[in-house]
Amino acid sequence: MAYPFVISAYAIIDIAYAIVISANSFVISAYAIVISAYAIVISAYPFVISAYAIIDFAYAIVISAYAFVIFAMTFADYTYAKIINRHQK
């Protein structure tokens, strides 16, 4: 007589176990999504470093151009001083 109740109890335990396993699989799936997002962020990091390197290179070009302008201005001042020196003699 008690046998159907035992079977029902086992069925309830099996259902609860299935719910726990399902919840665990959702947790694992969420964890996998987080790991995937983290992997995407890590894979984007070299592009960020490359962008910084390109910016630094462009900055170096600007500084070089600025140095060339200063050199040209100094050379122009030197030439102008030589011309003035010749006319004052």
Short mmCIF file of N, CA and C in Angstrom, two decimals:
data_model
loop_
_atom_site.label_atom_id
_atom_site.label_comp_id
_atom_site.label_asym_id
_atom_site.label_seq_id
_atom_site.Cartn_x
_atom_site.Cartn_y
_atom_site.Cartn_z
N MET A 1 0.80 -1.21 0.00
CA MET A 1 0.00 0.00 0.00
C MET A 1 0.84 1.27 0.00
N ALA A 2 1.93 1.24 0.70
CA ALA A 2 2.79 2.42 0.78
C ALA A 2 3.67 2.56 -0.45
N TYR A 3 3.72 1.54 -1.27
CA TYR A 3 4.62 1.53 -2.43
C TYR A 3 4.36 2.69 -3.40
N PRO A 4 3.10 3.03 -3.75
CA PRO A 4 2.88 4.18 -4.65
C PRO A 4 3.40 5.49 -4.06
N PHE A 5 3.29 5.63 -2.74
CA PHE A 5 3.79 6.86 -2.11
C PHE A 5 5.32 6.93 -2.17
N VAL A 6 5.96 5.79 -2.04
CA VAL A 6 7.42 5.74 -2.16
C VAL A 6 7.84 6.12 -3.57
N ILE A 7 7.13 5.55 -4.56
CA ILE A 7 7.43 5.88 -5.96
C ILE A 7 7.19 7.37 -6.21
N SER A 8 6.11 7.93 -5.66
CA SER A 8 5.84 9.37 -5.81
C SER A 8 6.94 10.20 -5.16
N ALA A 9 7.40 9.76 -4.00
CA ALA A 9 8.48 10.48 -3.32
C ALA A 9 9.74 10.45 -4.17
N TYR A 10 10.05 9.28 -4.74
CA TYR A 10 11.21 9.19 -5.63
C TYR A 10 11.05 10.10 -6.85
N ALA A 11 9.83 10.16 -7.38
CA ALA A 11 9.57 11.02 -8.53
C ALA A 11 9.79 12.49 -8.17
N ILE A 12 9.33 12.88 -6.98
CA ILE A 12 9.52 14.26 -6.53
C ILE A 12 11.01 14.56 -6.35
N ILE A 13 11.73 13.59 -5.77
CA ILE A 13 13.18 13.78 -5.60
C ILE A 13 13.87 13.91 -6.96
N ASP A 14 13.44 13.08 -7.92
CA ASP A 14 14.02 13.16 -9.27
C ASP A 14 13.73 14.50 -9.93
N ILE A 15 12.52 15.01 -9.75
CA ILE A 15 12.16 16.33 -10.30
C ILE A 15 13.02 17.42 -9.67
N ALA A 16 13.16 17.35 -8.33
CA ALA A 16 13.99 18.35 -7.64
C ALA A 16 15.44 18.27 -8.13
N TYR A 17 15.93 17.05 -8.32
CA TYR A 17 17.30 16.86 -8.81
C TYR A 17 17.44 17.43 -10.23
N ALA A 18 16.42 17.21 -11.06
CA ALA A 18 16.45 17.75 -12.42
C ALA A 18 16.46 19.28 -12.40
N ILE A 19 15.70 19.86 -11.46
CA ILE A 19 15.68 21.33 -11.34
C ILE A 19 17.06 21.84 -10.92
N VAL A 20 17.68 21.14 -9.97
CA VAL A 20 19.02 21.54 -9.52
C VAL A 20 20.02 21.44 -10.68
N ILE A 21 19.95 20.36 -11.44
CA ILE A 21 20.86 20.19 -12.58
C ILE A 21 20.61 21.28 -13.62
N SER A 22 19.35 21.62 -13.88
CA SER A 22 19.03 22.69 -14.84
C SER A 22 19.58 24.03 -14.37
N ALA A 23 19.38 24.31 -13.08
CA ALA A 23 19.90 25.57 -12.54
C ALA A 23 21.42 25.60 -12.64
N ASN A 24 22.03 24.47 -12.37
CA ASN A 24 23.49 24.40 -12.46
C ASN A 24 23.96 24.63 -13.90
N SER A 25 23.23 24.09 -14.86
CA SER A 25 23.61 24.31 -16.26
C SER A 25 23.45 25.77 -16.65
N PHE A 26 22.42 26.46 -16.10
CA PHE A 26 22.27 27.89 -16.37
C PHE A 26 23.44 28.68 -15.77
N VAL A 27 23.86 28.29 -14.58
CA VAL A 27 25.00 28.96 -13.95
C VAL A 27 26.26 28.75 -14.80
N ILE A 28 26.45 27.52 -15.26
CA ILE A 28 27.62 27.22 -16.10
C ILE A 28 27.54 28.01 -17.40
N SER A 29 26.35 28.12 -17.99
CA SER A 29 26.19 28.90 -19.23
C SER A 29 26.50 30.37 -18.99
N ALA A 30 26.00 30.90 -17.87
CA ALA A 30 26.28 32.31 -17.56
C ALA A 30 27.78 32.52 -17.36
N TYR A 31 28.42 31.58 -16.69
CA TYR A 31 29.86 31.67 -16.47
C TYR A 31 30.61 31.62 -17.81
N ALA A 32 30.14 30.77 -18.72
CA ALA A 32 30.76 30.69 -20.05
C ALA A 32 30.60 32.01 -20.81
N ILE A 33 29.44 32.65 -20.66
CA ILE A 33 29.22 33.95 -21.32
C ILE A 33 30.18 35.00 -20.75
N VAL A 34 30.35 34.98 -19.42
CA VAL A 34 31.27 35.93 -18.79
C VAL A 34 32.70 35.70 -19.28
N ILE A 35 33.10 34.43 -19.35
CA ILE A 35 34.44 34.11 -19.83
C ILE A 35 34.61 34.54 -21.29
N SER A 36 33.57 34.35 -22.11
CA SER A 36 33.63 34.78 -23.51
C SER A 36 33.78 36.29 -23.62
N ALA A 37 33.01 37.01 -22.81
CA ALA A 37 33.11 38.48 -22.82
C ALA A 37 34.51 38.92 -22.39
N TYR A 38 35.04 38.27 -21.38
CA TYR A 38 36.39 38.59 -20.90
C TYR A 38 37.42 38.30 -21.99
N ALA A 39 37.23 37.20 -22.71
CA ALA A 39 38.14 36.86 -23.81
C ALA A 39 38.08 37.91 -24.91
N ILE A 40 36.89 38.43 -25.19
CA ILE A 40 36.75 39.48 -26.21
C ILE A 40 37.49 40.74 -25.76
N VAL A 41 37.36 41.08 -24.48
CA VAL A 41 38.06 42.26 -23.96
C VAL A 41 39.57 42.06 -24.06
N ILE A 42 40.04 40.87 -23.68
CA ILE A 42 41.48 40.60 -23.75
C ILE A 42 41.97 40.63 -25.20
N SER A 43 41.17 40.10 -26.13
CA SER A 43 41.61 40.10 -27.53
C SER A 43 41.60 41.51 -28.11
N ALA A 44 40.79 42.42 -27.55
CA ALA A 44 40.79 43.80 -28.03
C ALA A 44 41.98 44.58 -27.49
N TYR A 45 42.58 44.10 -26.42
CA TYR A 45 43.68 44.82 -25.77
C TYR A 45 44.87 45.07 -26.70
N PRO A 46 45.31 44.10 -27.53
CA PRO A 46 46.41 44.41 -28.46
C PRO A 46 46.08 45.54 -29.44
N PHE A 47 44.80 45.64 -29.84
CA PHE A 47 44.42 46.73 -30.73
C PHE A 47 44.55 48.08 -30.02
N VAL A 48 44.22 48.09 -28.73
CA VAL A 48 44.37 49.32 -27.95
C VAL A 48 45.85 49.70 -27.87
N ILE A 49 46.70 48.70 -27.60
CA ILE A 49 48.14 48.96 -27.54
C ILE A 49 48.64 49.46 -28.90
N SER A 50 48.16 48.84 -29.99
CA SER A 50 48.57 49.28 -31.33
C SER A 50 48.12 50.72 -31.59
N ALA A 51 46.92 51.05 -31.15
CA ALA A 51 46.43 52.42 -31.33
C ALA A 51 47.32 53.40 -30.57
N TYR A 52 47.69 53.04 -29.34
CA TYR A 52 48.60 53.91 -28.59
C TYR A 52 49.95 54.05 -29.30
N ALA A 53 50.44 52.95 -29.87
CA ALA A 53 51.72 53.01 -30.59
C ALA A 53 51.60 53.93 -31.81
N ILE A 54 50.48 53.85 -32.52
CA ILE A 54 50.27 54.71 -33.69
C ILE A 54 50.21 56.18 -33.26
N ILE A 55 49.52 56.44 -32.15
CA ILE A 55 49.44 57.81 -31.64
C ILE A 55 50.83 58.32 -31.25
N ASP A 56 51.60 57.45 -30.57
CA ASP A 56 52.97 57.85 -30.20
C ASP A 56 53.82 58.12 -31.43
N PHE A 57 53.67 57.30 -32.47
CA PHE A 57 54.43 57.50 -33.70
C PHE A 57 54.05 58.83 -34.35
N ALA A 58 52.75 59.11 -34.41
CA ALA A 58 52.29 60.38 -34.98
C ALA A 58 52.83 61.55 -34.17
N TYR A 59 52.82 61.39 -32.85
CA TYR A 59 53.35 62.44 -31.97
C TYR A 59 54.83 62.66 -32.23
N ALA A 60 55.57 61.57 -32.44
CA ALA A 60 57.00 61.69 -32.76
C ALA A 60 57.20 62.43 -34.08
N ILE A 61 56.34 62.17 -35.06
CA ILE A 61 56.43 62.88 -36.34
C ILE A 61 56.18 64.37 -36.14
N VAL A 62 55.17 64.69 -35.32
CA VAL A 62 54.86 66.11 -35.05
C VAL A 62 56.04 66.78 -34.36
N ILE A 63 56.62 66.10 -33.38
CA ILE A 63 57.78 66.67 -32.68
C ILE A 63 58.95 66.86 -33.64
N SER A 64 59.17 65.88 -34.53
CA SER A 64 60.25 66.01 -35.51
C SER A 64 60.01 67.19 -36.44
N ALA A 65 58.76 67.36 -36.87
CA ALA A 65 58.43 68.49 -37.73
C ALA A 65 58.66 69.81 -37.00
N TYR A 66 58.29 69.83 -35.72
CA TYR A 66 58.49 71.03 -34.92
C TYR A 66 59.98 71.34 -34.77
N ALA A 67 60.78 70.28 -34.56
CA ALA A 67 62.23 70.47 -34.46
C ALA A 67 62.79 71.00 -35.78
N PHE A 68 62.26 70.50 -36.89
CA PHE A 68 62.71 70.97 -38.20
C PHE A 68 62.36 72.45 -38.39
N VAL A 69 61.17 72.85 -37.94
CA VAL A 69 60.77 74.26 -38.04
C VAL A 69 61.71 75.13 -37.21
N ILE A 70 62.02 74.67 -36.00
CA ILE A 70 62.95 75.43 -35.15
C ILE A 70 64.32 75.53 -35.81
N PHE A 71 64.77 74.42 -36.40
CA PHE A 71 66.06 74.43 -37.11
C PHE A 71 66.02 75.42 -38.27
N ALA A 72 64.93 75.40 -39.04
CA ALA A 72 64.81 76.31 -40.18
C ALA A 72 64.79 77.77 -39.72
N MET A 73 64.08 78.04 -38.62
CA MET A 73 64.04 79.40 -38.10
C MET A 73 65.43 79.84 -37.61
N THR A 74 66.13 78.93 -36.96
CA THR A 74 67.49 79.25 -36.50
C THR A 74 68.41 79.51 -37.68
N PHE A 75 68.29 78.68 -38.71
CA PHE A 75 69.11 78.87 -39.92
C PHE A 75 68.78 80.20 -40.59
N ALA A 76 67.49 80.54 -40.62
CA ALA A 76 67.07 81.82 -41.21
C ALA A 76 67.64 82.98 -40.40
N ASP A 77 67.60 82.88 -39.08
CA ASP A 77 68.18 83.93 -38.24
C ASP A 77 69.68 84.05 -38.47
N TYR A 78 70.35 82.91 -38.59
CA TYR A 78 71.80 82.90 -38.85
C TYR A 78 72.11 83.57 -40.19
N THR A 79 71.33 83.21 -41.21
CA THR A 79 71.54 83.80 -42.54
C THR A 79 71.27 85.30 -42.51
N TYR A 80 70.21 85.70 -41.84
CA TYR A 80 69.86 87.12 -41.72
C TYR A 80 70.97 87.88 -40.99
N ALA A 81 71.52 87.27 -39.94
CA ALA A 81 72.61 87.92 -39.20
C ALA A 81 73.85 88.07 -40.07
N LYS A 82 74.14 87.08 -40.90
CA LYS A 82 75.29 87.17 -41.81
C LYS A 82 75.09 88.30 -42.82
N ILE A 83 73.86 88.40 -43.33
CA ILE A 83 73.57 89.46 -44.32
C ILE A 83 73.73 90.83 -43.67
N ILE A 84 73.21 90.99 -42.47
CA ILE A 84 73.32 92.28 -41.77
C ILE A 84 74.79 92.58 -41.47
N ASN A 85 75.54 91.57 -41.09
CA ASN A 85 76.96 91.74 -40.81
C ASN A 85 77.72 92.24 -42.04
N ARG A 86 77.40 91.72 -43.20
CA ARG A 86 78.08 92.13 -44.44
C ARG A 86 77.81 93.59 -44.76
N HIS A 87 76.55 93.99 -44.55
CA HIS A 87 76.17 95.36 -44.91
C HIS A 87 76.70 96.37 -43.90
N GLN A 88 77.02 95.93 -42.70
CA GLN A 88 77.50 96.88 -41.70
C GLN A 88 79.00 97.11 -41.80
N LYS A 89 79.70 96.29 -42.52
CA LYS A 89 81.16 96.46 -42.65
C LYS A 89 81.52 97.58 -43.55
#
